[in-house]
């Protein structure tokens, strides 16, 4: 691994978000870049990520992304995995 990989995992919308007609849209382009749009009642946010995991993704899907990083670490290459999320989200 010789670069930073940014991946995001989409959580299901909350009841409040559903009531406010918020929407999550994922678009892929031919360069395999993922653009994630979060459409709210008053604003749209856009994020460009290397990989996006949907709310139906499994823990195994997450592992497949970080497996090469872990493998490099076992071969003596320094690596960091940073995970952020609400407590209890898995």
Short mmCIF file of N, CA and C in Angstrom, two decimals:
data_model
loop_
_atom_site.label_atom_id
_atom_site.label_comp_id
_atom_site.label_asym_id
_atom_site.label_seq_id
_atom_site.Cartn_x
_atom_site.Cartn_y
_atom_site.Cartn_z
N UNK A 1 0.85 -1.17 0.00
CA UNK A 1 0.00 0.00 0.00
C UNK A 1 0.90 1.23 0.00
N UNK A 2 0.68 2.10 -0.95
CA UNK A 2 1.54 3.27 -1.02
C UNK A 2 0.76 4.57 -1.04
N UNK A 3 -0.51 4.52 -0.66
CA UNK A 3 -1.29 5.75 -0.63
C UNK A 3 -2.40 5.66 0.40
N UNK A 4 -3.03 6.76 0.61
CA UNK A 4 -4.16 6.82 1.53
C UNK A 4 -5.42 6.40 0.78
N UNK A 5 -6.21 5.55 1.41
CA UNK A 5 -7.50 5.14 0.86
C UNK A 5 -8.58 5.65 1.80
N UNK A 6 -9.54 6.35 1.26
CA UNK A 6 -10.63 6.89 2.07
C UNK A 6 -11.90 6.12 1.71
N UNK A 7 -12.46 5.48 2.72
CA UNK A 7 -13.68 4.70 2.52
C UNK A 7 -14.73 5.17 3.53
N UNK A 8 -15.97 5.08 3.15
CA UNK A 8 -17.06 5.45 4.03
C UNK A 8 -18.12 4.37 4.03
N UNK A 9 -18.74 4.20 5.17
CA UNK A 9 -19.84 3.23 5.29
C UNK A 9 -21.11 4.00 5.63
N UNK A 10 -22.12 3.84 4.80
CA UNK A 10 -23.37 4.57 4.98
C UNK A 10 -24.24 3.84 6.00
N UNK A 11 -24.72 4.59 6.95
CA UNK A 11 -25.65 4.02 7.92
C UNK A 11 -27.08 4.23 7.42
N UNK A 12 -28.02 3.45 7.92
CA UNK A 12 -29.41 3.69 7.53
C UNK A 12 -29.87 5.07 8.00
N UNK A 13 -30.78 5.68 7.26
CA UNK A 13 -31.33 6.96 7.67
C UNK A 13 -32.15 6.79 8.94
N UNK A 14 -32.09 7.80 9.79
CA UNK A 14 -32.90 7.78 11.02
C UNK A 14 -34.34 8.15 10.67
N UNK A 15 -35.24 7.94 11.61
CA UNK A 15 -36.65 8.28 11.39
C UNK A 15 -36.79 9.78 11.12
N UNK A 16 -36.05 10.59 11.85
CA UNK A 16 -36.10 12.04 11.65
C UNK A 16 -35.64 12.40 10.23
N UNK A 17 -34.57 11.77 9.76
CA UNK A 17 -34.07 12.04 8.42
C UNK A 17 -35.08 11.61 7.36
N UNK A 18 -35.72 10.48 7.58
CA UNK A 18 -36.74 10.01 6.64
C UNK A 18 -37.92 10.97 6.62
N UNK A 19 -38.36 11.42 7.82
CA UNK A 19 -39.47 12.37 7.92
C UNK A 19 -39.16 13.70 7.22
N UNK A 20 -37.86 14.07 7.19
CA UNK A 20 -37.44 15.33 6.56
C UNK A 20 -37.08 15.12 5.08
N UNK A 21 -37.42 13.93 4.54
CA UNK A 21 -37.18 13.60 3.13
C UNK A 21 -35.72 13.67 2.72
N UNK A 22 -34.82 13.34 3.64
CA UNK A 22 -33.40 13.30 3.28
C UNK A 22 -33.16 12.07 2.43
N UNK A 23 -32.10 12.13 1.65
CA UNK A 23 -31.82 11.05 0.70
C UNK A 23 -30.31 10.91 0.55
N UNK A 24 -29.85 9.68 0.37
CA UNK A 24 -28.44 9.41 0.11
C UNK A 24 -28.34 8.86 -1.30
N UNK A 25 -27.49 9.47 -2.12
CA UNK A 25 -27.30 9.04 -3.50
C UNK A 25 -25.83 8.76 -3.71
N UNK A 26 -25.52 7.60 -4.26
CA UNK A 26 -24.14 7.22 -4.56
C UNK A 26 -23.99 7.13 -6.07
N UNK A 27 -22.98 7.83 -6.60
CA UNK A 27 -22.73 7.78 -8.03
C UNK A 27 -21.32 7.28 -8.28
N UNK A 28 -21.17 6.39 -9.24
CA UNK A 28 -19.87 5.88 -9.65
C UNK A 28 -19.51 6.52 -10.99
N UNK A 29 -18.27 6.90 -11.15
CA UNK A 29 -17.87 7.36 -12.48
C UNK A 29 -16.90 6.35 -13.08
N UNK A 30 -16.52 6.57 -14.32
CA UNK A 30 -15.68 5.57 -14.99
C UNK A 30 -14.28 5.47 -14.42
N UNK A 31 -13.86 6.44 -13.63
CA UNK A 31 -12.54 6.38 -12.99
C UNK A 31 -12.59 5.63 -11.66
N UNK A 32 -13.71 4.99 -11.40
CA UNK A 32 -13.93 4.22 -10.17
C UNK A 32 -13.92 5.09 -8.93
N UNK A 33 -14.15 6.38 -9.11
CA UNK A 33 -14.27 7.26 -7.97
C UNK A 33 -15.74 7.29 -7.57
N UNK A 34 -16.00 7.28 -6.31
CA UNK A 34 -17.36 7.29 -5.82
C UNK A 34 -17.69 8.69 -5.30
N UNK A 35 -18.80 9.22 -5.75
CA UNK A 35 -19.27 10.49 -5.24
C UNK A 35 -20.54 10.22 -4.46
N UNK A 36 -20.53 10.63 -3.23
CA UNK A 36 -21.66 10.42 -2.33
C UNK A 36 -22.36 11.75 -2.13
N UNK A 37 -23.65 11.81 -2.43
CA UNK A 37 -24.44 13.01 -2.23
C UNK A 37 -25.42 12.74 -1.10
N UNK A 38 -25.47 13.63 -0.14
CA UNK A 38 -26.46 13.56 0.92
C UNK A 38 -27.38 14.75 0.73
N UNK A 39 -28.59 14.45 0.30
CA UNK A 39 -29.57 15.49 -0.02
C UNK A 39 -30.47 15.69 1.18
N UNK A 40 -30.40 16.86 1.78
CA UNK A 40 -31.26 17.20 2.90
C UNK A 40 -32.38 18.12 2.46
N UNK A 41 -33.20 18.50 3.40
CA UNK A 41 -34.31 19.39 3.10
C UNK A 41 -33.81 20.77 2.68
N UNK A 42 -32.64 21.19 3.21
CA UNK A 42 -32.16 22.54 2.95
C UNK A 42 -30.80 22.60 2.27
N UNK A 43 -30.11 21.49 2.17
CA UNK A 43 -28.77 21.52 1.61
C UNK A 43 -28.39 20.16 1.02
N UNK A 44 -27.41 20.17 0.14
CA UNK A 44 -26.84 18.94 -0.39
C UNK A 44 -25.36 18.95 -0.07
N UNK A 45 -24.87 17.84 0.46
CA UNK A 45 -23.44 17.69 0.74
C UNK A 45 -22.87 16.67 -0.22
N UNK A 46 -21.64 16.92 -0.65
CA UNK A 46 -21.00 16.04 -1.63
C UNK A 46 -19.65 15.60 -1.08
N UNK A 47 -19.35 14.29 -1.20
CA UNK A 47 -18.10 13.73 -0.74
C UNK A 47 -17.55 12.82 -1.83
N UNK A 48 -16.25 12.91 -2.09
CA UNK A 48 -15.60 12.01 -3.05
C UNK A 48 -14.75 11.03 -2.24
N UNK A 49 -15.03 9.75 -2.42
CA UNK A 49 -14.37 8.69 -1.66
C UNK A 49 -13.81 7.64 -2.60
N UNK A 50 -12.80 6.91 -2.13
CA UNK A 50 -12.26 5.80 -2.92
C UNK A 50 -13.22 4.61 -2.93
N UNK A 51 -13.80 4.35 -1.79
CA UNK A 51 -14.75 3.22 -1.65
C UNK A 51 -15.92 3.67 -0.79
N UNK A 52 -17.09 3.21 -1.13
CA UNK A 52 -18.28 3.48 -0.32
C UNK A 52 -18.97 2.16 -0.06
N UNK A 53 -19.27 1.92 1.20
CA UNK A 53 -20.03 0.74 1.60
C UNK A 53 -21.44 1.19 1.94
N UNK A 54 -22.42 0.52 1.38
CA UNK A 54 -23.80 0.89 1.62
C UNK A 54 -24.29 0.33 2.95
N UNK A 55 -25.50 0.70 3.31
CA UNK A 55 -26.05 0.22 4.58
C UNK A 55 -26.25 -1.28 4.59
N UNK A 56 -26.27 -1.90 3.43
CA UNK A 56 -26.41 -3.36 3.37
C UNK A 56 -25.07 -4.08 3.37
N UNK A 57 -23.96 -3.34 3.41
CA UNK A 57 -22.63 -3.95 3.44
C UNK A 57 -22.42 -4.69 4.76
N UNK A 58 -21.62 -5.74 4.68
CA UNK A 58 -21.35 -6.56 5.87
C UNK A 58 -19.99 -6.22 6.47
N UNK A 59 -19.72 -6.77 7.64
CA UNK A 59 -18.42 -6.61 8.26
C UNK A 59 -17.34 -7.24 7.38
N UNK A 60 -17.68 -8.29 6.64
CA UNK A 60 -16.72 -8.92 5.74
C UNK A 60 -16.34 -7.96 4.61
N UNK A 61 -17.29 -7.16 4.14
CA UNK A 61 -17.00 -6.15 3.12
C UNK A 61 -15.98 -5.14 3.65
N UNK A 62 -16.15 -4.73 4.89
CA UNK A 62 -15.21 -3.81 5.52
C UNK A 62 -13.84 -4.48 5.63
N UNK A 63 -13.81 -5.72 6.06
CA UNK A 63 -12.56 -6.45 6.20
C UNK A 63 -11.81 -6.55 4.87
N UNK A 64 -12.54 -6.76 3.78
CA UNK A 64 -11.90 -6.87 2.47
C UNK A 64 -11.17 -5.58 2.09
N UNK A 65 -11.65 -4.44 2.56
CA UNK A 65 -10.98 -3.18 2.28
C UNK A 65 -9.70 -3.05 3.10
N UNK A 66 -9.77 -3.45 4.38
CA UNK A 66 -8.59 -3.26 5.24
C UNK A 66 -7.63 -4.44 5.22
N UNK A 67 -8.03 -5.55 4.64
CA UNK A 67 -7.16 -6.74 4.61
C UNK A 67 -5.79 -6.46 4.02
N UNK A 68 -5.68 -5.77 2.85
CA UNK A 68 -4.35 -5.49 2.31
C UNK A 68 -3.49 -4.64 3.26
N UNK A 69 -4.13 -3.76 4.00
CA UNK A 69 -3.40 -2.92 4.97
C UNK A 69 -2.86 -3.80 6.09
N UNK A 70 -3.69 -4.68 6.59
CA UNK A 70 -3.25 -5.60 7.66
C UNK A 70 -2.13 -6.51 7.17
N UNK A 71 -2.26 -6.98 5.95
CA UNK A 71 -1.25 -7.86 5.38
C UNK A 71 0.10 -7.12 5.26
N UNK A 72 0.07 -5.87 4.84
CA UNK A 72 1.29 -5.06 4.75
C UNK A 72 1.94 -4.89 6.12
N UNK A 73 1.11 -4.70 7.13
CA UNK A 73 1.64 -4.55 8.49
C UNK A 73 2.39 -5.80 8.93
N UNK A 74 1.84 -6.95 8.61
CA UNK A 74 2.51 -8.20 8.97
C UNK A 74 3.81 -8.39 8.21
N UNK A 75 3.97 -7.69 7.08
CA UNK A 75 5.20 -7.73 6.30
C UNK A 75 6.17 -6.62 6.72
N UNK A 76 5.86 -5.91 7.81
CA UNK A 76 6.77 -4.90 8.34
C UNK A 76 6.57 -3.49 7.84
N UNK A 77 5.50 -3.24 7.13
CA UNK A 77 5.23 -1.90 6.61
C UNK A 77 4.29 -1.19 7.58
N UNK A 78 4.64 0.03 7.97
CA UNK A 78 3.79 0.80 8.88
C UNK A 78 2.47 1.13 8.21
N UNK A 79 1.39 1.02 8.95
CA UNK A 79 0.06 1.30 8.43
C UNK A 79 -0.83 1.77 9.56
N UNK A 80 -1.86 2.52 9.19
CA UNK A 80 -2.84 3.00 10.16
C UNK A 80 -4.24 2.78 9.61
N UNK A 81 -5.12 2.30 10.45
CA UNK A 81 -6.54 2.22 10.11
C UNK A 81 -7.25 3.09 11.12
N UNK A 82 -7.95 4.10 10.64
CA UNK A 82 -8.68 5.01 11.51
C UNK A 82 -10.16 4.78 11.29
N UNK A 83 -10.86 4.46 12.34
CA UNK A 83 -12.30 4.23 12.24
C UNK A 83 -13.02 5.21 13.15
N UNK A 84 -14.09 5.78 12.65
CA UNK A 84 -14.85 6.74 13.43
C UNK A 84 -16.33 6.43 13.27
N UNK A 85 -17.04 6.51 14.34
CA UNK A 85 -18.49 6.30 14.28
C UNK A 85 -19.09 6.44 15.65
N UNK A 86 -20.40 6.44 15.70
CA UNK A 86 -21.09 6.54 16.97
C UNK A 86 -20.83 5.28 17.79
N UNK A 87 -20.78 5.43 19.09
CA UNK A 87 -20.59 4.30 19.98
C UNK A 87 -21.70 3.29 19.75
N UNK A 88 -21.28 2.02 19.62
CA UNK A 88 -22.25 0.94 19.46
C UNK A 88 -22.69 0.71 18.02
N UNK A 89 -22.03 1.36 17.05
CA UNK A 89 -22.44 1.18 15.67
C UNK A 89 -21.78 -0.01 15.01
N UNK A 90 -20.87 -0.68 15.71
CA UNK A 90 -20.25 -1.87 15.14
C UNK A 90 -18.87 -1.56 14.67
#
